[in-house]
Amino acid sequence: MATVVLKLGNDISTDHIYPGRYMATVLPTETPQFAFADMAEFNAMLRSGAVSPGSVIVAGQNFGCGSSREQAASTLKGYDLVIVAKGFARIFLQNSANLGLRTVISPDLEASEGDELELLDDAIVNRTTGQRASVIPLPKARQAIIDAGGLIAYARQRLLA
Amino acid sequence: MTIVQKILARATGQSSVAVGDIVEPRVDLAMSHENAALVINQFREIYKGTGREPIVWDPERIAIIFDHRVPAESSKTATNQKRIREFVAAQGIGKFHDMRGDQGGICHQILPENGYVRPGQVVVGTDSHTTSHGALGAFAFGIGATEMAAVWALGCVFNVEVPATMKVVVRGVLPEGVAPKDIILNLIGRVSAEGANFKVIEFHGDAIRSMDTSGRLTICNMAVEAGATSGIVPADEETVRYLREVAGVTGELDVVTPDPDAAYSEVVEIDASSLVPQIACPHTVDHVKAITDVAGTRVDQVVIGSCTNGRLDDLAVAARLVKGHRLASHVRMLVFPASWRIYKEAMQRGYLSDLIDAGATVMNPGCGCCLGVHQGALGDGEVALSTTNRNFKGRMGNPTAEVYLCSPAVAAASAITGVITDPRG
Ligand code: SF4
């Protein structure tokens, strides 16, 4: 079971997720401190450890639009969050697969903050409301990388192949 | 096949590819900027435990341009840049542009003006506006830093799904005071910020054919704001002219064009002759209105420049409009040319002094205020009108400020009046 810790709308850009002014910070070990830095309350919650790994952010269409900055994925991966959105922007989706950040596409999930979700392979069950929402598979091109545990591991395999 | 299908077929050694095929195209050019610091880190990670030396696949195909934070705004950035310089020297990376007046500028200007991008190439960059280079008939798209690390190691992009293509046909002659920027803003407003997600936009029509490369760069630059993987203009005589005359390219050029029977996912038509200046309103790029709907909105800061609209023709338009006038007393105007080459040409032609005499602050080429890292941040609740390409909340360094996007003509006319102003008079 996973708790919805944040609910967002459409077109959440990489500037929301990881503001440009923190882009000099690049290492995946250091980026989590600036996750949603302009949303002071949520940022403080994350940093205080109040959000348990596997918690869910629910968003609308086009999550992660904007820049190619990988910090937007690594900052969320740092807390092991799961992003469930109606849709994702291409580069963000690709960065997530590469870094092992879990993303789920569900066009019809209805959920509020505090709801408990069960994430199945082909559906999401909202245990709080009883809704069973559909899941659209990720673009198949990314699957080999996800299966390898991320792009570093995948590229290493290919290098040695 | 569409032009991108053709390019991907060639880059994978196949006679054809279909939409949805998974391919691993060879990369002709791999571009990074300051985020090369992260790429280097991930590149070394790939080699950990393999017993192999981390050596890039082809140092001549890697370009690194310092533009996002020049001169360094913090010791952290300066140290990142120092590490990148050391890596560039150690690996013998050929296309390195440091922050120097004789070679520097914004990555999406440096690549075309130095002739690094050619028609038919596969170009990747750790920057979402890598779509710009489709203006020269290349398939150019943004990737993340770890993806780039894999490119540096192996020379190809893994697991690319051949994208579908949206055809956009732009017909007619742009009226006076209306610019290529207005065409792309209009398109983004129509199809929405995700309307072209996972697709390529191929640009056609006599308005595109008769447009110079600068205008095509503006249009392809912002294709990503409609969610597109890339924008692309089939190479033609203008592409060849630009590459020969401006970029100094010699030798053979491989002009790839789409087949007449290429299949498109949809066709969008734009009548350029009926367009009016367009404004993207806060806080999304697809929140586009005709200028008549927002004229009169007070602005605090006007920005002209960036990879979108910081070229010589953009500065010429701005200089012409402000010449002999003074900025409204409450307005500050920042101008940042897209490269030092453009800066020098604008200086020689007197554009910069016209702008300065009107009250503008001319900044060094670089990304500066465009991404809100340094230079020209906005105060609480302030309003900016900018020729850049993004207006997301916080984009110019302040989440309580607002950013409107427009063409250079609208920006310059508005700087004089202090409110959003129609440049058509
Ligand atoms: S000018 Fe702005 S949009 Fe262009 S590369 Fe720089 S930060 Fe990106």
Coordinates of C-alpha atoms and ligand atoms in Angstrom, one line a residue:
Chain A
M1 CA 0.0 0.0 0.0
A2 CA 1.3 3.4 -0.9
T3 CA 0.1 6.8 0.4
V4 CA -0.6 9.8 -1.8
V5 CA 1.5 12.5 -0.3
L6 CA 1.0 15.2 -2.9
K7 CA -1.5 15.9 -5.6
L8 CA -0.6 18.2 -8.5
G9 CA -2.3 19.5 -11.7
N10 CA -1.3 19.4 -15.4
D11 CA 2.0 20.6 -16.9
I12 CA 4.2 20.3 -13.8
S13 CA 7.5 21.5 -15.2
T14 CA 11.0 20.7 -14.3
D15 CA 11.2 24.2 -13.0
H16 CA 8.6 23.3 -10.4
I17 CA 10.3 20.0 -9.5
Y18 CA 13.8 21.3 -9.4
P19 CA 14.2 25.0 -9.8
G20 CA 16.9 26.2 -12.3
R21 CA 18.8 28.1 -9.7
Y22 CA 19.9 24.8 -8.0
M23 CA 21.2 23.3 -11.2
A24 CA 24.9 23.7 -10.2
T25 CA 24.1 20.8 -7.8
V26 CA 24.3 17.7 -10.0
L27 CA 25.1 14.6 -8.0
P28 CA 22.2 12.3 -7.3
T29 CA 23.3 12.1 -3.7
E30 CA 22.9 15.9 -3.3
T31 CA 19.9 16.8 -5.4
P32 CA 17.1 15.5 -3.1
Q33 CA 17.4 18.6 -0.8
F34 CA 16.0 20.8 -3.5
A35 CA 13.0 18.7 -4.5
F36 CA 10.0 21.0 -5.1
A37 CA 12.1 23.8 -3.4
D38 CA 9.6 26.5 -4.2
M39 CA 6.9 24.5 -2.4
A40 CA 8.4 25.1 1.0
E41 CA 6.0 23.0 3.0
F42 CA 6.3 19.8 0.9
N43 CA 10.1 20.3 0.6
A44 CA 10.4 20.5 4.4
M45 CA 8.2 17.4 4.8
L46 CA 10.5 15.4 2.4
R47 CA 13.7 16.7 4.1
S48 CA 12.4 15.8 7.6
G49 CA 11.9 12.2 6.6
A50 CA 8.2 12.4 7.2
V51 CA 7.5 10.9 3.8
S52 CA 8.1 7.2 3.6
P53 CA 9.8 5.5 0.6
G54 CA 7.3 4.3 -2.0
S55 CA 4.9 7.2 -1.3
V56 CA 3.0 8.5 -4.3
I57 CA 2.8 11.9 -6.1
V58 CA -0.4 12.0 -8.2
A59 CA -0.3 14.5 -11.2
G60 CA -2.2 15.3 -14.3
Q61 CA -1.0 15.5 -17.9
N62 CA 2.5 16.2 -19.1
F63 CA 4.3 15.8 -15.8
G64 CA 8.0 16.8 -16.1
C65 CA 7.6 19.0 -19.1
G66 CA 10.3 21.6 -19.8
S67 CA 14.0 21.0 -19.5
S68 CA 16.1 17.9 -19.8
R69 CA 17.7 18.4 -16.4
E70 CA 18.1 15.0 -14.9
Q71 CA 18.0 16.5 -11.4
A72 CA 14.2 16.5 -11.7
A73 CA 14.3 12.7 -11.7
S74 CA 17.2 12.2 -9.3
T75 CA 15.7 14.5 -6.7
L76 CA 12.5 12.4 -6.6
K77 CA 14.4 9.2 -6.8
G78 CA 16.3 10.3 -3.7
Y79 CA 13.1 9.8 -1.7
D80 CA 12.0 6.7 -3.6
L81 CA 8.8 8.4 -4.6
V82 CA 6.4 6.9 -7.2
I83 CA 4.9 9.3 -9.8
V84 CA 1.5 8.4 -11.1
A85 CA 0.4 10.8 -13.8
K86 CA -2.1 11.0 -16.6
G87 CA 0.9 11.5 -18.9
F88 CA 4.6 12.4 -18.9
A89 CA 6.8 14.5 -21.0
R90 CA 9.3 12.5 -23.0
I91 CA 12.6 13.4 -21.6
F92 CA 11.4 13.2 -18.0
L93 CA 10.0 9.7 -18.6
Q94 CA 13.3 8.7 -20.2
N95 CA 15.4 10.1 -17.4
S96 CA 13.1 8.3 -14.9
A97 CA 13.7 5.0 -16.5
N98 CA 17.4 5.6 -16.7
L99 CA 17.7 6.4 -13.0
G100 CA 15.2 3.9 -11.8
L101 CA 12.5 6.4 -10.7
R102 CA 9.2 4.6 -10.8
T103 CA 6.6 6.2 -13.1
V104 CA 3.0 5.0 -13.7
I105 CA 0.7 6.3 -16.4
S106 CA -3.0 6.2 -15.4
P107 CA -5.4 8.4 -17.3
D108 CA -8.3 7.9 -15.0
L109 CA -7.1 7.6 -11.5
E110 CA -9.0 9.8 -9.0
A111 CA -7.1 10.3 -5.8
S112 CA -6.6 12.8 -3.0
E113 CA -3.8 13.4 -0.6
G114 CA -3.9 10.8 2.1
D115 CA -5.5 8.1 -0.1
E116 CA -4.0 4.7 0.0
L117 CA -3.2 3.1 -3.3
E118 CA -2.4 -0.4 -4.4
L119 CA -0.1 -0.3 -7.4
L120 CA -0.6 -3.4 -9.5
D121 CA 1.0 -4.1 -12.8
D122 CA -2.1 -3.5 -14.9
A123 CA -4.2 -1.3 -12.6
I124 CA -4.3 0.9 -9.6
V125 CA -6.7 0.3 -6.8
N126 CA -7.6 3.3 -4.6
R127 CA -8.3 1.5 -1.3
T128 CA -9.7 4.7 0.2
T129 CA -12.4 5.3 -2.5
G130 CA -12.6 1.8 -4.0
Q131 CA -11.9 3.0 -7.5
R132 CA -10.0 0.7 -9.8
A133 CA -8.1 2.8 -12.3
S134 CA -6.4 1.7 -15.5
V135 CA -2.6 1.7 -16.2
I136 CA -1.1 2.3 -19.6
P137 CA 2.2 0.5 -20.2
L138 CA 5.3 2.6 -20.5
P139 CA 6.8 3.0 -24.0
K140 CA 8.3 -0.4 -24.7
A141 CA 11.6 1.1 -25.8
R142 CA 12.4 1.8 -22.1
Q143 CA 11.7 -1.7 -20.8
A144 CA 15.1 -3.2 -21.4
I145 CA 16.7 -0.4 -19.4
I146 CA 14.2 -0.7 -16.5
D147 CA 14.7 -4.4 -16.5
A148 CA 18.5 -4.0 -16.2
G149 CA 18.0 -1.7 -13.2
G150 CA 18.7 1.6 -14.9
L151 CA 20.9 2.9 -17.7
I152 CA 24.2 2.8 -15.9
A153 CA 23.9 -1.0 -15.5
Y154 CA 22.5 -1.4 -19.0
A155 CA 25.3 0.6 -20.6
R156 CA 27.8 -1.4 -18.6
Q157 CA 26.4 -4.7 -19.9
R158 CA 26.5 -3.3 -23.5
L159 CA 30.0 -2.1 -23.1
L160 CA 31.2 -5.6 -22.0
A161 CA 29.0 -7.4 -24.5
Chain B
M1 CA 9.1 7.8 -45.2
T2 CA 9.2 11.0 -43.2
I3 CA 12.5 12.8 -43.0
V4 CA 13.1 11.5 -39.5
Q5 CA 12.4 7.9 -40.6
K6 CA 14.9 8.4 -43.4
I7 CA 17.5 9.8 -41.1
L8 CA 17.0 6.9 -38.5
A9 CA 17.1 4.3 -41.3
R10 CA 20.5 5.6 -42.4
A11 CA 21.8 5.9 -38.9
T12 CA 20.9 2.3 -38.2
G13 CA 22.1 0.9 -41.6
Q14 CA 18.6 -0.2 -42.6
S15 CA 16.7 0.5 -45.8
S16 CA 13.6 1.6 -43.9
V17 CA 12.2 2.0 -40.4
A18 CA 8.5 2.2 -39.3
V19 CA 6.9 4.3 -36.6
G20 CA 7.2 2.5 -33.3
D21 CA 10.3 0.5 -34.3
I22 CA 12.9 0.4 -31.6
V23 CA 16.3 1.5 -33.0
E24 CA 19.8 2.4 -31.8
P25 CA 20.9 5.2 -34.1
R26 CA 24.5 6.2 -34.3
V27 CA 25.1 9.7 -33.1
D28 CA 26.8 12.3 -35.3
L29 CA 27.1 15.0 -32.7
A30 CA 26.6 14.9 -28.9
M31 CA 26.3 18.3 -27.2
S32 CA 26.4 19.2 -23.6
H33 CA 26.9 22.4 -21.6
E34 CA 27.7 22.9 -17.9
N35 CA 25.7 19.8 -17.2
A36 CA 28.6 17.9 -18.7
A37 CA 29.7 17.9 -15.0
L38 CA 27.0 15.3 -14.3
V39 CA 27.6 13.5 -17.6
I40 CA 31.2 13.0 -16.6
N41 CA 30.2 11.6 -13.3
Q42 CA 27.7 9.2 -14.9
F43 CA 30.2 8.3 -17.6
R44 CA 32.7 7.2 -15.0
E45 CA 30.0 5.2 -13.2
I46 CA 29.4 3.2 -16.3
Y47 CA 33.0 2.0 -16.4
K48 CA 33.2 1.2 -12.7
G49 CA 34.1 -2.4 -12.1
T50 CA 34.6 -3.1 -15.8
G51 CA 38.4 -3.0 -15.8
R52 CA 38.2 -0.6 -18.7
E53 CA 39.5 2.9 -19.0
P54 CA 36.7 5.5 -19.4
I55 CA 37.6 6.9 -22.9
V56 CA 34.9 8.6 -25.0
W57 CA 33.9 6.9 -28.2
D58 CA 34.8 9.8 -30.5
P59 CA 36.1 13.1 -29.1
E60 CA 35.5 14.8 -32.5
R61 CA 31.8 14.2 -32.2
I62 CA 31.4 15.7 -28.8
A63 CA 30.7 19.4 -28.3
I64 CA 30.7 21.1 -25.0
I65 CA 29.7 24.8 -24.7
F66 CA 29.8 26.8 -21.5
D67 CA 26.7 29.0 -21.6
H68 CA 24.3 28.3 -18.7
R69 CA 26.2 30.2 -16.1
V70 CA 28.9 32.4 -17.6
P71 CA 30.8 33.9 -16.0
A72 CA 30.3 31.4 -13.1
E73 CA 27.8 32.7 -10.6
S74 CA 29.1 30.6 -7.8
S75 CA 32.2 28.7 -6.7
K76 CA 30.3 25.5 -7.2
T77 CA 29.8 26.3 -10.9
A78 CA 33.3 27.5 -11.3
T79 CA 34.6 24.2 -9.9
N80 CA 32.2 22.2 -12.2
Q81 CA 33.6 24.2 -15.2
K82 CA 37.1 23.6 -14.1
R83 CA 36.5 19.8 -13.9
I84 CA 34.9 19.9 -17.3
R85 CA 37.9 21.8 -18.8
E86 CA 40.2 19.1 -17.3
F87 CA 38.1 16.3 -18.8
V88 CA 38.0 18.1 -22.2
A89 CA 41.8 18.3 -22.2
A90 CA 42.3 14.7 -21.1
Q91 CA 39.9 13.2 -23.6
G92 CA 40.9 15.6 -26.5
I93 CA 37.3 16.8 -27.0
G94 CA 37.4 18.8 -30.2
K95 CA 34.3 21.1 -30.2
F96 CA 34.8 22.8 -26.9
H97 CA 33.7 26.4 -26.5
D98 CA 34.8 28.1 -23.3
M99 CA 33.4 31.4 -22.2
R100 CA 35.6 33.5 -24.4
G101 CA 34.8 36.4 -26.7
D102 CA 36.5 34.7 -29.7
Q103 CA 34.5 31.4 -29.5
G104 CA 31.7 31.6 -26.9
G105 CA 27.9 31.8 -26.9
I106 CA 24.7 29.8 -26.3
C107 CA 25.1 26.2 -27.4
H108 CA 22.1 26.3 -29.8
Q109 CA 23.8 29.2 -31.6
I110 CA 27.3 27.9 -31.5
L111 CA 26.5 24.6 -33.1
P112 CA 24.9 26.0 -36.3
E113 CA 27.2 29.0 -36.7
N114 CA 30.3 26.8 -36.5
G115 CA 28.9 24.4 -39.1
Y116 CA 28.8 21.5 -36.6
V117 CA 25.3 20.5 -37.6
R118 CA 24.6 19.1 -41.1
P119 CA 21.4 17.9 -42.8
G120 CA 20.7 14.2 -42.3
Q121 CA 22.6 14.0 -39.0
V122 CA 21.5 12.5 -35.7
V123 CA 22.2 15.2 -33.0
V124 CA 21.6 14.7 -29.3
G125 CA 22.1 17.3 -26.6
T126 CA 21.7 17.4 -22.8
D127 CA 19.3 20.3 -23.3
S128 CA 15.7 20.2 -24.2
H129 CA 16.0 22.9 -26.9
T130 CA 18.4 20.7 -28.9
T131 CA 15.3 20.6 -31.1
S132 CA 16.6 23.9 -32.6
H133 CA 19.0 22.0 -34.9
G134 CA 16.2 20.5 -36.9
A135 CA 16.3 23.9 -38.6
L136 CA 19.2 22.6 -40.6
G137 CA 17.5 19.3 -41.5
A138 CA 19.0 17.2 -38.8
F139 CA 17.1 14.9 -36.4
A140 CA 18.1 16.7 -33.1
F141 CA 16.6 15.9 -29.7
G142 CA 17.2 16.4 -26.0
I143 CA 18.4 13.7 -23.7
G144 CA 19.3 13.4 -20.0
A145 CA 22.8 13.3 -18.6
T146 CA 23.0 9.6 -18.0
E147 CA 21.7 8.9 -21.5
M148 CA 24.5 11.2 -22.7
A149 CA 27.1 9.3 -20.6
A150 CA 26.0 6.1 -22.5
V151 CA 26.4 8.0 -25.8
W152 CA 29.9 9.1 -24.9
A153 CA 30.7 5.4 -24.0
L154 CA 29.1 3.7 -27.0
G155 CA 28.3 6.2 -29.7
C156 CA 24.6 5.5 -30.1
V157 CA 21.3 6.2 -28.3
F158 CA 19.7 3.1 -26.9
N159 CA 16.1 2.2 -27.4
V160 CA 14.8 5.0 -29.4
E161 CA 11.2 4.5 -30.6
V162 CA 10.8 5.8 -34.1
P163 CA 8.5 8.7 -33.6
A164 CA 5.4 9.6 -35.5
T165 CA 5.5 12.9 -37.4
M166 CA 3.0 15.8 -37.3
K167 CA 3.1 17.9 -40.5
V168 CA 2.7 21.6 -40.1
V169 CA 2.1 23.6 -43.2
V170 CA 2.6 27.3 -42.9
R171 CA 1.4 29.3 -45.9
G172 CA 1.3 32.9 -46.9
V173 CA 3.4 36.0 -46.2
L174 CA 3.9 37.2 -42.6
P175 CA 2.5 40.7 -42.2
E176 CA 4.8 43.6 -41.1
G177 CA 5.4 43.4 -37.4
V178 CA 4.7 39.6 -37.2
A179 CA 7.6 37.2 -36.9
P180 CA 8.5 33.5 -37.0
K181 CA 8.1 33.6 -33.2
D182 CA 4.5 34.3 -33.7
I183 CA 4.1 31.3 -35.9
I184 CA 5.4 28.9 -33.3
L185 CA 3.6 30.5 -30.4
N186 CA 0.4 30.2 -32.4
L187 CA 1.1 26.6 -33.1
I188 CA 1.8 25.8 -29.4
G189 CA -1.4 27.6 -28.4
R190 CA -3.3 25.5 -30.9
V191 CA -1.9 22.0 -30.2
S192 CA -1.2 22.6 -26.5
A193 CA 2.0 21.9 -24.4
E194 CA 1.6 18.2 -24.9
G195 CA -0.1 18.2 -28.3
A196 CA 3.0 16.8 -30.1
N197 CA 4.3 14.6 -27.2
F198 CA 6.5 11.8 -28.5
K199 CA 6.2 13.1 -32.1
V200 CA 8.3 15.1 -34.5
I201 CA 7.0 18.2 -36.1
E202 CA 8.0 18.5 -39.8
F203 CA 7.6 22.1 -41.1
H204 CA 6.4 22.8 -44.6
G205 CA 4.8 25.5 -46.7
D206 CA 5.9 28.6 -48.6
A207 CA 6.2 30.6 -45.4
I208 CA 8.9 28.2 -44.2
R209 CA 10.6 27.8 -47.6
S210 CA 11.0 31.6 -47.8
M211 CA 12.2 31.9 -44.2
D212 CA 15.9 32.3 -43.4
T213 CA 17.7 29.9 -41.1
S214 CA 17.4 32.3 -38.1
G215 CA 13.6 32.1 -38.2
R216 CA 13.7 28.4 -38.7
L217 CA 15.9 28.1 -35.6
T218 CA 13.4 30.0 -33.6
I219 CA 10.6 27.7 -34.7
C220 CA 12.4 24.5 -34.2
N221 CA 13.8 25.7 -30.9
M222 CA 10.2 25.9 -29.5
A223 CA 8.9 22.7 -31.0
V224 CA 9.7 21.1 -27.6
E225 CA 7.2 23.5 -26.0
A226 CA 4.5 21.6 -27.8
G227 CA 6.0 18.4 -26.3
A228 CA 7.7 17.4 -29.6
T229 CA 10.7 15.2 -29.6
S230 CA 12.0 17.5 -32.3
G231 CA 11.1 20.0 -35.0
I232 CA 12.6 19.7 -38.4
V233 CA 12.7 21.7 -41.6
P234 CA 13.7 19.7 -44.7
A235 CA 17.0 21.1 -45.9
D236 CA 16.8 23.3 -49.0
E237 CA 18.8 26.0 -50.8
E238 CA 18.5 28.3 -47.8
T239 CA 20.1 25.6 -45.6
V240 CA 22.9 25.2 -48.0
R241 CA 23.4 28.9 -48.3
Y242 CA 23.5 29.3 -44.5
L243 CA 26.0 26.4 -44.1
R244 CA 28.3 27.7 -46.8
E245 CA 28.1 31.5 -46.3
V246 CA 27.5 31.8 -42.5
A247 CA 28.9 28.6 -41.1
G248 CA 31.8 28.2 -43.6
V249 CA 31.1 24.6 -44.4
T250 CA 32.9 23.2 -47.4
G251 CA 32.6 19.7 -49.0
E252 CA 29.6 17.7 -49.7
L253 CA 26.3 18.1 -48.0
D254 CA 23.8 15.3 -47.8
V255 CA 20.4 16.8 -48.1
V256 CA 17.7 14.4 -46.9
T257 CA 14.1 15.2 -47.7
P258 CA 10.9 13.4 -46.9
D259 CA 9.2 11.1 -49.5
P260 CA 6.2 12.7 -51.2
D261 CA 4.1 9.8 -49.9
A262 CA 5.3 10.0 -46.3
A263 CA 2.7 9.2 -43.7
Y264 CA 1.9 11.8 -41.1
S265 CA -0.1 11.4 -37.9
E266 CA -1.9 14.6 -38.6
V267 CA -1.6 17.8 -40.6
V268 CA -1.9 21.3 -39.1
E269 CA -2.3 24.3 -41.4
I270 CA -1.4 27.8 -40.4
D271 CA -2.2 30.9 -42.5
A272 CA 0.8 33.2 -41.8
S273 CA -0.8 36.1 -43.6
S274 CA -3.6 36.3 -41.1
L275 CA -1.5 36.1 -37.9
V276 CA -1.2 38.9 -35.4
P277 CA 1.6 39.1 -32.8
Q278 CA 1.2 36.4 -30.2
I279 CA 1.8 36.4 -26.4
A280 CA 2.3 33.3 -24.2
C281 CA 0.8 34.3 -20.9
P282 CA 1.9 33.0 -17.4
H283 CA 2.5 30.3 -16.5
T284 CA 2.5 27.9 -19.4
V285 CA 3.9 28.3 -22.9
D286 CA 0.6 27.1 -24.5
H287 CA -1.4 29.9 -22.7
V288 CA -1.2 31.9 -25.9
K289 CA -3.3 35.0 -26.7
A290 CA -3.4 37.5 -29.5
I291 CA -1.6 40.6 -28.5
T292 CA -4.9 42.6 -28.7
D293 CA -6.1 40.6 -25.7
V294 CA -3.2 41.5 -23.4
A295 CA -2.0 44.9 -24.8
G296 CA -1.7 47.4 -21.9
T297 CA -0.4 45.0 -19.3
R298 CA 2.3 46.7 -17.3
V299 CA 5.8 45.2 -17.5
D300 CA 8.8 45.7 -15.2
Q301 CA 11.5 43.9 -17.1
V302 CA 11.9 43.3 -20.9
V303 CA 14.3 40.7 -22.0
I304 CA 15.6 40.3 -25.6
G305 CA 18.0 37.5 -26.4
S306 CA 18.5 33.7 -25.8
C307 CA 18.8 30.8 -28.1
T308 CA 15.3 31.5 -29.3
N309 CA 15.6 35.2 -30.4
G310 CA 19.1 36.5 -29.8
R311 CA 20.3 36.5 -33.4
L312 CA 21.4 39.5 -35.5
D313 CA 18.0 39.9 -37.2
D314 CA 16.3 39.9 -33.7
L315 CA 18.7 42.6 -32.4
A316 CA 18.2 44.6 -35.6
V317 CA 14.4 44.7 -35.1
A318 CA 14.8 45.7 -31.5
A319 CA 17.4 48.4 -32.3
R320 CA 15.2 49.9 -35.0
L321 CA 12.2 50.1 -32.7
V322 CA 14.0 51.7 -29.8
K323 CA 16.3 54.0 -31.8
G324 CA 15.7 57.6 -30.8
H325 CA 13.4 56.6 -27.9
R326 CA 14.0 56.0 -24.2
L327 CA 12.7 53.1 -22.2
A328 CA 9.7 53.8 -20.0
S329 CA 11.1 55.1 -16.6
H330 CA 9.9 52.0 -14.7
V331 CA 11.3 49.5 -17.2
R332 CA 14.6 47.7 -17.2
M333 CA 15.6 46.1 -20.5
L334 CA 18.2 43.3 -20.7
V335 CA 19.7 42.2 -24.0
F336 CA 21.8 39.1 -24.4
P337 CA 23.0 38.2 -27.9
A338 CA 23.1 34.5 -28.6
S339 CA 26.8 34.4 -29.3
W340 CA 29.9 36.6 -29.2
R341 CA 30.0 36.6 -33.0
I342 CA 26.5 38.0 -33.1
Y343 CA 27.5 40.5 -30.3
K344 CA 30.4 41.8 -32.4
E345 CA 28.3 42.1 -35.6
A346 CA 25.6 43.9 -33.7
M347 CA 28.2 46.2 -32.2
Q348 CA 29.7 47.0 -35.7
R349 CA 26.3 47.7 -37.1
G350 CA 25.5 50.1 -34.3
Y351 CA 22.6 48.0 -32.9
L352 CA 24.1 47.7 -29.4
S353 CA 24.7 51.4 -29.1
D354 CA 21.1 52.1 -30.2
L355 CA 19.9 49.8 -27.5
I356 CA 22.2 51.2 -24.9
D357 CA 21.3 54.8 -25.8
A358 CA 17.6 53.9 -25.2
G359 CA 18.5 52.6 -21.8
A360 CA 19.0 48.9 -22.3
T361 CA 21.6 46.8 -20.4
V362 CA 23.6 44.7 -22.9
M363 CA 24.8 41.5 -21.2
N364 CA 27.3 38.9 -22.2
P365 CA 26.1 36.1 -24.5
G366 CA 24.9 33.1 -22.4
C367 CA 21.7 31.9 -20.8
G368 CA 21.7 34.5 -18.0
C369 CA 18.2 35.4 -16.9
C370 CA 16.4 32.9 -19.2
L371 CA 16.6 30.1 -16.7
G372 CA 16.7 32.2 -13.5
V373 CA 20.1 31.2 -12.4
H374 CA 21.8 34.5 -12.3
Q375 CA 21.6 37.9 -13.9
G376 CA 18.3 39.7 -14.1
A377 CA 16.2 37.8 -11.5
L378 CA 12.7 39.2 -11.0
G379 CA 11.4 40.8 -7.8
D380 CA 8.3 39.5 -6.0
G381 CA 5.2 40.0 -8.1
E382 CA 7.1 41.6 -11.0
V383 CA 6.2 41.0 -14.6
A384 CA 8.7 40.2 -17.4
L385 CA 8.1 40.3 -21.1
S386 CA 10.7 38.1 -22.8
T387 CA 11.7 36.7 -26.2
T388 CA 12.9 33.5 -24.5
N389 CA 11.0 30.3 -24.7
R390 CA 9.7 29.4 -21.3
N391 CA 7.4 31.1 -18.7
F392 CA 6.9 28.4 -16.1
K393 CA 6.4 29.5 -12.5
G394 CA 9.8 30.4 -11.1
R395 CA 11.5 30.3 -14.5
M396 CA 13.2 33.7 -14.1
G397 CA 14.2 33.0 -10.5
N398 CA 11.1 34.0 -8.6
P399 CA 8.0 31.9 -8.2
T400 CA 5.8 34.9 -7.4
A401 CA 6.8 36.7 -10.6
E402 CA 5.1 36.4 -14.1
V403 CA 6.7 35.9 -17.4
Y404 CA 5.1 36.7 -20.8
L405 CA 6.7 35.5 -24.0
C406 CA 6.8 37.3 -27.3
S407 CA 8.7 38.3 -30.4
P408 CA 11.6 40.8 -30.4
A409 CA 9.4 43.4 -32.0
V410 CA 6.7 43.2 -29.3
A411 CA 9.4 43.2 -26.6
A412 CA 11.1 46.3 -28.0
A413 CA 7.9 48.3 -28.6
S414 CA 6.7 47.4 -25.1
A415 CA 10.0 48.5 -23.5
I416 CA 9.4 52.0 -24.7
T417 CA 5.8 52.3 -23.5
G418 CA 6.2 50.2 -20.4
V419 CA 3.1 48.1 -21.2
I420 CA 2.6 45.3 -23.6
T421 CA 2.4 47.1 -27.0
D422 CA 1.5 46.0 -30.5
P423 CA 4.5 46.8 -32.7
R424 CA 2.3 47.2 -35.7
G425 CA 1.5 50.7 -34.6
Ligands
SF4_1 S1 19.0 30.6 -23.6 FE1 17.5 29.7 -22.2 S2 16.4 28.1 -23.3 FE2 18.3 28.7 -24.5 S3 19.8 27.1 -23.9 FE3 20.0 28.9 -22.5 S4 18.7 28.4 -20.7 FE4 18.1 27.0 -22.4

